[in-house]
Amino acid sequence: MAATRPTYVDLANRLDEKDKIAMIIELLHDTNEILDDMVPIEGNLLTGHRTTVRTGLPSVTWRLLNYGVQPSKSQTLPITDVTGMLEAYAEVDKALADLNGNTAEFRLSEDIAFLESMNQEMASTIFYGNVAVDPEKFTGFAPRYASLSTDIDKSGYNIIDAGGIGPDNTSIWLIVWGNSTAHAIYPKGSKMGFTHEDLGQQTLTDAAGGRYEGYRTHYKWDIGLTVRDWRYVIRIANIDWSAIITDTSAPDLVKFMIDAAEQIPNLARGNAAFYMRREIRTALRHQIRTDTNVNLTVETVEGRRVLSFDEIPVRRVDALINTEARIT
């Protein structure tokens, strides 16, 4: 995996210690590990990012002496992706927070629930967000890879059918994050990534209209997604959840993951990683638990155990659902 492209975790490590964002970011990616890889880029619009995608290559000609060559050009298409604003407020009674003599730590313990909720919502939107349905969000990966195709020039060609036919399917994703492949975006001129503002002591109002003194914290995350080169995202779709759970006629996950890795034009173009639910990762380990297997390895990276398949990290993302309709 390339280590030269900054991610949201790198951002957290560079912030002022007094802001305590580093601790918050660690909490954010415990069960949705996509933050380990997602590359953020400043958009060129106030509300998103406009980019140009190459949709066709120019023609070339073997020339004979005394014969000319017809000029040609590539085909491109402008694409605009929008960002969404994910926000939350955390409030706590001042008297309660001050009771234990360590107000800051108590407030952080109360804020964790809000942080986890934002984490889950963000991870879910990265995969399933669709501005056609929820215009306040941004479009994730699933709506971009929603229909199978045998046309090598269409994104549906990068959907691998695992054979599930029921309404209880799930997916494995292979994504190569990079400036020219797929990356997160944030609005032009804004602060990158997750922001945390301590609004201090405020007069709060209860459900009956009564007032009391409390502390308020504001969390904000302006984020979007751009897929500049669809060839660097693979969806292994139609994984039968029932077959995985019962281990009855379970799909060959190893085969499909090998196919996915081989379909990427150049894995060195960015930070490559597989994403799957915990149960799918467990099933994968069961399928390749023999001593002769060399596909799956476990290494310790910066104090954390990292599972890899053919040297590509295998990440756990619990936001991936197990009730996907069959992709056709």
mmCIF file of C-alpha atoms in Angstrom:
data_model
loop_
_atom_site.group_PDB
_atom_site.id
_atom_site.type_symbol
_atom_site.label_atom_id
_atom_site.label_comp_id
_atom_site.label_asym_id
_atom_site.label_seq_id
_atom_site.Cartn_x
_atom_site.Cartn_y
_atom_site.Cartn_z
ATOM 1 C CA MET A 1 0.000 0.000 0.000
ATOM 2 C CA ALA A 2 1.322 3.445 -0.896
ATOM 3 C CA ALA A 3 2.230 5.557 2.120
ATOM 4 C CA THR A 4 2.746 8.902 0.403
ATOM 5 C CA ARG A 5 -0.832 10.157 0.221
ATOM 6 C CA PRO A 6 -2.325 11.910 3.281
ATOM 7 C CA THR A 7 -5.559 10.580 4.779
ATOM 8 C CA TYR A 8 -7.911 11.892 7.452
ATOM 9 C CA VAL A 9 -5.847 10.079 10.066
ATOM 10 C CA ASP A 10 -2.763 11.995 8.930
ATOM 11 C CA LEU A 11 -4.732 15.206 9.300
ATOM 12 C CA ALA A 12 -5.602 14.338 12.883
ATOM 13 C CA ASN A 13 -1.978 13.667 13.736
ATOM 14 C CA ARG A 14 -0.953 17.134 12.545
ATOM 15 C CA LEU A 15 -3.499 19.204 14.471
ATOM 16 C CA ASP A 16 -2.825 21.159 17.633
ATOM 17 C CA GLU A 17 -2.907 18.879 20.678
ATOM 18 C CA LYS A 18 -5.136 21.342 22.535
ATOM 19 C CA ASP A 19 -7.902 20.706 20.020
ATOM 20 C CA LYS A 20 -7.995 17.023 21.039
ATOM 21 C CA ILE A 21 -9.116 16.084 17.530
ATOM 22 C CA ALA A 22 -6.550 13.276 17.372
ATOM 23 C CA MET A 23 -8.364 11.352 20.081
ATOM 24 C CA ILE A 24 -11.699 11.901 18.338
ATOM 25 C CA ILE A 25 -10.434 10.648 14.981
ATOM 26 C CA GLU A 26 -9.204 7.449 16.612
ATOM 27 C CA LEU A 27 -12.731 6.879 17.924
ATOM 28 C CA LEU A 28 -14.221 7.537 14.507
ATOM 29 C CA HIS A 29 -12.664 4.630 12.639
ATOM 30 C CA ASP A 30 -12.918 1.783 15.136
ATOM 31 C CA THR A 31 -15.602 -0.219 13.279
ATOM 32 C CA ASN A 32 -15.573 1.521 9.903
ATOM 33 C CA GLU A 33 -11.913 1.423 8.939
ATOM 34 C CA ILE A 34 -12.304 3.270 5.666
ATOM 35 C CA LEU A 35 -10.636 6.368 7.193
ATOM 36 C CA ASP A 36 -7.312 4.526 7.120
ATOM 37 C CA ASP A 37 -7.244 4.879 3.334
ATOM 38 C CA MET A 38 -9.585 7.623 2.132
ATOM 39 C CA VAL A 39 -7.638 10.473 0.496
ATOM 40 C CA PRO A 40 -9.174 13.986 0.904
ATOM 41 C CA ILE A 41 -8.732 16.592 -1.844
ATOM 42 C CA GLU A 42 -9.923 20.212 -1.834
ATOM 43 C CA GLY A 43 -12.693 20.658 -4.382
ATOM 44 C CA ASN A 44 -12.558 23.331 -7.065
ATOM 45 C CA LEU A 45 -16.142 24.457 -6.321
ATOM 46 C CA LEU A 46 -17.699 25.975 -3.216
ATOM 47 C CA THR A 47 -20.151 23.073 -3.050
ATOM 48 C CA GLY A 48 -18.155 20.236 -4.576
ATOM 49 C CA HIS A 49 -15.742 19.347 -7.341
ATOM 50 C CA ARG A 50 -15.828 19.354 -11.143
ATOM 51 C CA THR A 51 -13.483 17.013 -12.942
ATOM 52 C CA THR A 52 -13.022 15.646 -16.459
ATOM 53 C CA VAL A 53 -13.190 11.913 -17.048
ATOM 54 C CA ARG A 54 -11.686 10.335 -20.173
ATOM 55 C CA THR A 55 -14.334 8.151 -21.812
ATOM 56 C CA GLY A 56 -12.515 7.138 -24.996
ATOM 57 C CA LEU A 57 -9.018 6.901 -26.440
ATOM 58 C CA PRO A 58 -7.859 8.455 -29.735
ATOM 59 C CA SER A 59 -7.318 6.158 -32.707
ATOM 60 C CA VAL A 60 -3.795 5.449 -33.967
ATOM 61 C CA THR A 61 -2.637 4.303 -37.405
ATOM 62 C CA TRP A 62 0.151 2.237 -38.942
ATOM 63 C CA ARG A 63 1.315 4.513 -41.778
ATOM 64 C CA LEU A 64 2.558 3.430 -45.195
ATOM 65 C CA LEU A 65 4.972 5.510 -47.208
ATOM 66 C CA ASN A 66 3.166 8.106 -49.303
ATOM 67 C CA TYR A 67 -0.034 7.662 -47.270
ATOM 68 C CA GLY A 68 -1.247 10.074 -44.602
ATOM 69 C CA VAL A 69 -2.778 9.595 -41.151
ATOM 70 C CA GLN A 70 -6.221 10.884 -40.189
ATOM 71 C CA PRO A 71 -6.199 13.094 -37.050
ATOM 72 C CA SER A 72 -8.118 11.871 -34.022
ATOM 73 C CA LYS A 73 -8.803 12.869 -30.423
ATOM 74 C CA SER A 74 -9.794 11.352 -27.120
ATOM 75 C CA GLN A 75 -13.303 11.617 -25.700
ATOM 76 C CA THR A 76 -13.893 13.244 -22.316
ATOM 77 C CA LEU A 77 -16.881 14.020 -20.124
ATOM 78 C CA PRO A 78 -17.147 16.676 -17.374
ATOM 79 C CA ILE A 79 -18.450 15.333 -14.057
ATOM 80 C CA THR A 80 -19.583 17.392 -11.048
ATOM 81 C CA ASP A 81 -19.762 15.836 -7.574
ATOM 82 C CA VAL A 82 -21.323 17.653 -4.629
ATOM 83 C CA THR A 83 -20.427 17.630 -0.947
ATOM 84 C CA GLY A 84 -22.773 17.128 1.978
ATOM 85 C CA MET A 85 -22.736 18.728 5.432
ATOM 86 C CA LEU A 86 -22.865 16.219 8.277
ATOM 87 C CA GLU A 87 -23.326 17.938 11.649
ATOM 88 C CA ALA A 88 -24.179 17.198 15.271
ATOM 89 C CA TYR A 89 -24.446 19.042 18.586
ATOM 90 C CA ALA A 90 -23.624 17.478 21.941
ATOM 91 C CA GLU A 91 -25.064 19.043 25.096
ATOM 92 C CA VAL A 92 -24.527 18.158 28.747
ATOM 93 C CA ASP A 93 -25.784 19.689 31.976
ATOM 94 C CA LYS A 94 -23.045 21.872 33.491
ATOM 95 C CA ALA A 95 -23.775 20.729 37.034
ATOM 96 C CA LEU A 96 -23.452 17.096 36.000
ATOM 97 C CA ALA A 97 -20.244 17.650 34.014
ATOM 98 C CA ASP A 98 -18.614 19.578 36.860
ATOM 99 C CA LEU A 99 -19.475 16.992 39.521
ATOM 100 C CA ASN A 100 -16.543 14.677 38.860
ATOM 101 C CA GLY A 101 -13.939 17.442 38.908
ATOM 102 C CA ASN A 102 -12.721 16.642 35.387
ATOM 103 C CA THR A 103 -15.157 18.424 33.123
ATOM 104 C CA ALA A 104 -13.311 18.014 29.806
ATOM 105 C CA GLU A 105 -12.936 14.244 30.047
ATOM 106 C CA PHE A 106 -16.546 13.840 31.179
ATOM 107 C CA ARG A 107 -17.780 15.861 28.206
ATOM 108 C CA LEU A 108 -15.711 13.744 25.841
ATOM 109 C CA SER A 109 -17.232 10.574 27.286
ATOM 110 C CA GLU A 110 -20.705 12.003 26.602
ATOM 111 C CA ASP A 111 -19.701 13.040 23.079
ATOM 112 C CA ILE A 112 -18.584 9.544 22.023
ATOM 113 C CA ALA A 113 -22.130 8.509 21.157
ATOM 114 C CA PHE A 114 -22.465 11.470 18.786
ATOM 115 C CA LEU A 115 -19.104 10.694 17.206
ATOM 116 C CA GLU A 116 -20.012 7.052 16.618
ATOM 117 C CA SER A 117 -23.316 8.081 15.061
ATOM 118 C CA MET A 118 -21.543 10.449 12.657
ATOM 119 C CA ASN A 119 -19.034 7.740 11.828
ATOM 120 C CA GLN A 120 -21.721 5.235 10.927
ATOM 121 C CA GLU A 121 -23.713 7.746 8.892
ATOM 122 C CA MET A 122 -20.631 8.896 6.978
ATOM 123 C CA ALA A 123 -19.469 5.360 6.192
ATOM 124 C CA SER A 124 -22.962 4.379 5.047
ATOM 125 C CA THR A 125 -23.199 7.420 2.757
ATOM 126 C CA ILE A 126 -19.787 6.725 1.204
ATOM 127 C CA PHE A 127 -21.228 3.477 -0.120
ATOM 128 C CA TYR A 128 -24.984 4.074 -0.434
ATOM 129 C CA GLY A 129 -25.556 7.846 -0.616
ATOM 130 C CA ASN A 130 -27.606 8.977 -3.616
ATOM 131 C CA VAL A 131 -28.411 12.642 -4.297
ATOM 132 C CA ALA A 132 -31.313 11.550 -6.510
ATOM 133 C CA VAL A 133 -32.991 10.183 -3.369
ATOM 134 C CA ASP A 134 -31.445 12.336 -0.610
ATOM 135 C CA PRO A 135 -30.261 15.633 -2.163
ATOM 136 C CA GLU A 136 -28.703 16.799 1.112
ATOM 137 C CA LYS A 137 -26.147 13.959 0.969
ATOM 138 C CA PHE A 138 -23.554 13.042 -1.683
ATOM 139 C CA THR A 139 -23.463 10.140 -4.125
ATOM 140 C CA GLY A 140 -21.556 7.109 -2.903
ATOM 141 C CA PHE A 141 -20.107 4.111 -4.684
ATOM 142 C CA ALA A 142 -23.164 1.825 -4.940
ATOM 143 C CA PRO A 143 -25.276 4.079 -7.229
ATOM 144 C CA ARG A 144 -22.245 4.415 -9.526
ATOM 145 C CA TYR A 145 -21.852 0.622 -9.744
ATOM 146 C CA ALA A 146 -25.473 -0.483 -9.826
ATOM 147 C CA SER A 147 -25.872 -2.433 -13.075
ATOM 148 C CA LEU A 148 -23.871 -5.288 -14.587
ATOM 149 C CA SER A 149 -22.357 -4.740 -18.026
ATOM 150 C CA THR A 150 -20.224 -6.712 -20.457
ATOM 151 C CA ASP A 151 -19.092 -3.467 -22.092
ATOM 152 C CA ILE A 152 -15.456 -2.935 -21.108
ATOM 153 C CA ASP A 153 -15.963 0.837 -21.413
ATOM 154 C CA LYS A 154 -18.704 1.035 -18.764
ATOM 155 C CA SER A 155 -18.441 1.013 -14.968
ATOM 156 C CA GLY A 156 -20.773 -1.996 -14.798
ATOM 157 C CA TYR A 157 -17.917 -4.053 -16.216
ATOM 158 C CA ASN A 158 -16.239 -3.658 -12.812
ATOM 159 C CA ILE A 159 -19.075 -5.425 -11.007
ATOM 160 C CA ILE A 160 -18.288 -9.081 -10.333
ATOM 161 C CA ASP A 161 -21.396 -11.235 -9.881
ATOM 162 C CA ALA A 162 -21.037 -13.623 -6.915
ATOM 163 C CA GLY A 163 -24.267 -15.422 -7.829
ATOM 164 C CA GLY A 164 -26.683 -14.515 -5.045
ATOM 165 C CA ILE A 165 -30.271 -14.281 -6.297
ATOM 166 C CA GLY A 166 -32.246 -13.330 -3.181
ATOM 167 C CA PRO A 167 -32.893 -9.980 -1.478
ATOM 168 C CA ASP A 168 -30.289 -10.638 1.230
ATOM 169 C CA ASN A 169 -27.052 -9.928 -0.582
ATOM 170 C CA THR A 170 -23.978 -7.961 0.416
ATOM 171 C CA SER A 171 -20.875 -6.703 -1.384
ATOM 172 C CA ILE A 172 -17.112 -6.617 -1.109
ATOM 173 C CA TRP A 173 -15.428 -3.512 -2.497
ATOM 174 C CA LEU A 174 -11.888 -3.069 -3.774
ATOM 175 C CA ILE A 175 -11.047 0.638 -3.963
ATOM 176 C CA VAL A 176 -7.791 2.279 -5.013
ATOM 177 C CA TRP A 177 -7.714 5.698 -3.348
ATOM 178 C CA GLY A 178 -5.650 8.392 -5.053
ATOM 179 C CA ASN A 179 -5.675 11.852 -6.614
ATOM 180 C CA SER A 180 -6.446 10.451 -10.083
ATOM 181 C CA THR A 181 -8.551 7.397 -9.135
ATOM 182 C CA ALA A 182 -11.093 7.889 -6.310
ATOM 183 C CA HIS A 183 -10.934 10.340 -3.431
ATOM 184 C CA ALA A 184 -12.965 12.289 -0.902
ATOM 185 C CA ILE A 185 -13.566 15.998 -1.486
ATOM 186 C CA TYR A 186 -14.248 19.001 0.713
ATOM 187 C CA PRO A 187 -15.544 22.426 -0.404
ATOM 188 C CA LYS A 188 -13.141 24.937 -1.895
ATOM 189 C CA GLY A 189 -11.669 27.268 0.725
ATOM 190 C CA SER A 190 -13.036 25.316 3.693
ATOM 191 C CA LYS A 191 -11.250 23.441 6.447
ATOM 192 C CA MET A 192 -10.360 19.873 5.496
ATOM 193 C CA GLY A 193 -12.101 17.034 7.263
ATOM 194 C CA PHE A 194 -13.767 16.696 10.606
ATOM 195 C CA THR A 195 -14.022 19.819 12.772
ATOM 196 C CA HIS A 196 -14.791 20.059 16.471
ATOM 197 C CA GLU A 197 -15.773 23.335 18.133
ATOM 198 C CA ASP A 198 -16.235 23.722 21.887
ATOM 199 C CA LEU A 199 -19.016 26.316 22.222
ATOM 200 C CA GLY A 200 -18.511 26.432 25.985
ATOM 201 C CA GLN A 201 -21.182 27.257 28.521
ATOM 202 C CA GLN A 202 -24.626 27.878 27.032
ATOM 203 C CA THR A 203 -28.148 28.368 28.386
ATOM 204 C CA LEU A 204 -29.980 25.214 27.294
ATOM 205 C CA THR A 205 -33.716 24.515 27.147
ATOM 206 C CA ASP A 206 -35.421 21.289 28.239
ATOM 207 C CA ALA A 207 -38.432 19.658 26.599
ATOM 208 C CA ALA A 208 -40.862 21.661 28.756
ATOM 209 C CA GLY A 209 -39.207 24.995 27.979
ATOM 210 C CA GLY A 210 -37.275 25.235 31.231
ATOM 211 C CA ARG A 211 -33.758 26.642 31.090
ATOM 212 C CA TYR A 212 -30.524 25.462 32.642
ATOM 213 C CA GLU A 213 -26.801 25.993 32.150
ATOM 214 C CA GLY A 214 -24.888 23.437 30.151
ATOM 215 C CA TYR A 215 -21.962 22.833 27.807
ATOM 216 C CA ARG A 216 -22.411 22.545 24.036
ATOM 217 C CA THR A 217 -20.077 21.044 21.413
ATOM 218 C CA HIS A 218 -20.501 21.334 17.654
ATOM 219 C CA TYR A 219 -19.214 18.687 15.239
ATOM 220 C CA LYS A 220 -19.134 19.277 11.492
ATOM 221 C CA TRP A 221 -17.926 17.263 8.531
ATOM 222 C CA ASP A 222 -18.228 18.620 4.968
ATOM 223 C CA ILE A 223 -17.440 15.723 2.669
ATOM 224 C CA GLY A 224 -18.135 14.345 -0.778
ATOM 225 C CA LEU A 225 -16.810 11.691 -3.133
ATOM 226 C CA THR A 226 -15.297 11.741 -6.611
ATOM 227 C CA VAL A 227 -14.503 8.732 -8.804
ATOM 228 C CA ARG A 228 -12.130 10.102 -11.422
ATOM 229 C CA ASP A 229 -11.324 6.726 -12.983
ATOM 230 C CA TRP A 230 -14.025 4.094 -12.532
ATOM 231 C CA ARG A 231 -11.584 1.304 -13.475
ATOM 232 C CA TYR A 232 -10.014 1.600 -10.010
ATOM 233 C CA VAL A 233 -13.135 0.539 -8.108
ATOM 234 C CA ILE A 234 -14.398 -3.056 -8.129
ATOM 235 C CA ARG A 235 -17.649 -4.243 -6.600
ATOM 236 C CA ILE A 236 -18.045 -7.951 -5.827
ATOM 237 C CA ALA A 237 -21.838 -7.938 -5.656
ATOM 238 C CA ASN A 238 -24.595 -10.498 -5.042
ATOM 239 C CA ILE A 239 -22.811 -12.272 -2.168
ATOM 240 C CA ASP A 240 -25.550 -14.470 -0.687
ATOM 241 C CA TRP A 241 -25.731 -13.577 3.005
ATOM 242 C CA SER A 242 -27.671 -16.696 3.999
ATOM 243 C CA ALA A 243 -25.089 -18.931 2.312
ATOM 244 C CA ILE A 244 -22.282 -17.136 4.139
ATOM 245 C CA ILE A 245 -23.926 -17.393 7.566
ATOM 246 C CA THR A 246 -24.950 -21.052 7.198
ATOM 247 C CA ASP A 247 -21.779 -21.978 5.293
ATOM 248 C CA THR A 248 -23.979 -23.786 2.773
ATOM 249 C CA SER A 249 -22.875 -23.386 -0.849
ATOM 250 C CA ALA A 250 -21.022 -20.244 0.186
ATOM 251 C CA PRO A 251 -19.457 -18.294 -2.698
ATOM 252 C CA ASP A 252 -15.729 -18.685 -3.289
ATOM 253 C CA LEU A 253 -14.561 -15.381 -1.814
ATOM 254 C CA VAL A 254 -10.902 -16.081 -2.575
ATOM 255 C CA LYS A 255 -11.609 -16.525 -6.292
ATOM 256 C CA PHE A 256 -13.664 -13.344 -6.533
ATOM 257 C CA MET A 257 -11.075 -11.280 -4.650
ATOM 258 C CA ILE A 258 -8.306 -12.561 -6.938
ATOM 259 C CA ASP A 259 -10.457 -11.641 -9.956
ATOM 260 C CA ALA A 260 -11.038 -8.170 -8.506
ATOM 261 C CA ALA A 261 -7.358 -7.506 -7.866
ATOM 262 C CA GLU A 262 -6.417 -8.670 -11.363
ATOM 263 C CA GLN A 263 -9.013 -6.376 -12.935
ATOM 264 C CA ILE A 264 -7.434 -3.219 -11.481
ATOM 265 C CA PRO A 265 -5.146 -1.709 -14.167
ATOM 266 C CA ASN A 266 -2.383 -0.690 -11.749
ATOM 267 C CA LEU A 267 -2.611 -1.205 -7.990
ATOM 268 C CA ALA A 268 0.344 1.127 -7.455
ATOM 269 C CA ARG A 269 -1.745 4.135 -8.584
ATOM 270 C CA GLY A 270 -2.984 4.710 -5.019
ATOM 271 C CA ASN A 271 -3.890 3.181 -1.664
ATOM 272 C CA ALA A 272 -5.704 -0.081 -2.424
ATOM 273 C CA ALA A 273 -7.932 -1.815 0.126
ATOM 274 C CA PHE A 274 -10.764 -4.349 0.322
ATOM 275 C CA TYR A 275 -13.858 -3.416 2.347
ATOM 276 C CA MET A 276 -16.340 -5.912 3.781
ATOM 277 C CA ARG A 277 -18.557 -6.660 6.775
ATOM 278 C CA ARG A 278 -17.095 -8.430 9.791
ATOM 279 C CA GLU A 279 -18.963 -11.648 9.005
ATOM 280 C CA ILE A 280 -17.635 -11.695 5.437
ATOM 281 C CA ARG A 281 -14.088 -11.202 6.653
ATOM 282 C CA THR A 282 -14.604 -14.067 9.103
ATOM 283 C CA ALA A 283 -15.904 -16.298 6.301
ATOM 284 C CA LEU A 284 -12.880 -15.352 4.191
ATOM 285 C CA ARG A 285 -10.508 -16.443 6.948
ATOM 286 C CA HIS A 286 -12.397 -19.720 7.302
ATOM 287 C CA GLN A 287 -12.097 -20.390 3.579
ATOM 288 C CA ILE A 288 -8.326 -19.911 3.517
ATOM 289 C CA ARG A 289 -7.253 -21.182 6.936
ATOM 290 C CA THR A 290 -5.039 -23.975 5.543
ATOM 291 C CA ASP A 291 -1.324 -23.854 6.321
ATOM 292 C CA THR A 292 -0.424 -23.794 2.627
ATOM 293 C CA ASN A 293 -2.353 -20.580 1.955
ATOM 294 C CA VAL A 294 -0.230 -17.537 1.175
ATOM 295 C CA ASN A 295 -3.012 -15.113 0.176
ATOM 296 C CA LEU A 296 -3.946 -13.950 3.663
ATOM 297 C CA THR A 297 -1.451 -12.436 6.119
ATOM 298 C CA VAL A 298 -1.674 -10.580 9.423
ATOM 299 C CA GLU A 299 0.900 -7.920 10.222
ATOM 300 C CA THR A 300 1.327 -5.310 12.949
ATOM 301 C CA VAL A 301 1.392 -1.781 11.495
ATOM 302 C CA GLU A 302 1.824 1.156 13.884
ATOM 303 C CA GLY A 303 0.632 -0.995 16.778
ATOM 304 C CA ARG A 304 -2.464 -2.329 14.980
ATOM 305 C CA ARG A 305 -3.032 -5.782 13.519
ATOM 306 C CA VAL A 306 -3.730 -5.447 9.781
ATOM 307 C CA LEU A 307 -5.234 -8.292 7.753
ATOM 308 C CA SER A 308 -4.062 -8.350 4.115
ATOM 309 C CA PHE A 309 -5.029 -10.344 1.036
ATOM 310 C CA ASP A 310 -2.207 -10.534 -1.522
ATOM 311 C CA GLU A 311 -0.654 -7.540 0.293
ATOM 312 C CA ILE A 312 -3.887 -5.519 -0.032
ATOM 313 C CA PRO A 313 -5.378 -4.518 3.369
ATOM 314 C CA VAL A 314 -8.725 -6.101 4.220
ATOM 315 C CA ARG A 315 -10.813 -3.541 6.114
ATOM 316 C CA ARG A 316 -13.897 -4.021 8.241
ATOM 317 C CA VAL A 317 -16.818 -1.728 7.383
ATOM 318 C CA ASP A 318 -19.941 -2.524 9.360
ATOM 319 C CA ALA A 319 -21.883 0.120 7.409
ATOM 320 C CA LEU A 320 -22.055 -2.291 4.449
ATOM 321 C CA ILE A 321 -25.517 -3.818 4.608
ATOM 322 C CA ASN A 322 -26.615 -7.439 4.142
ATOM 323 C CA THR A 323 -29.973 -6.636 2.520
ATOM 324 C CA GLU A 324 -28.828 -5.482 -0.911
ATOM 325 C CA ALA A 325 -31.099 -6.320 -3.827
ATOM 326 C CA ARG A 326 -29.637 -8.462 -6.571
ATOM 327 C CA ILE A 327 -27.536 -6.469 -9.051
ATOM 328 C CA THR A 328 -28.512 -7.393 -12.614
#
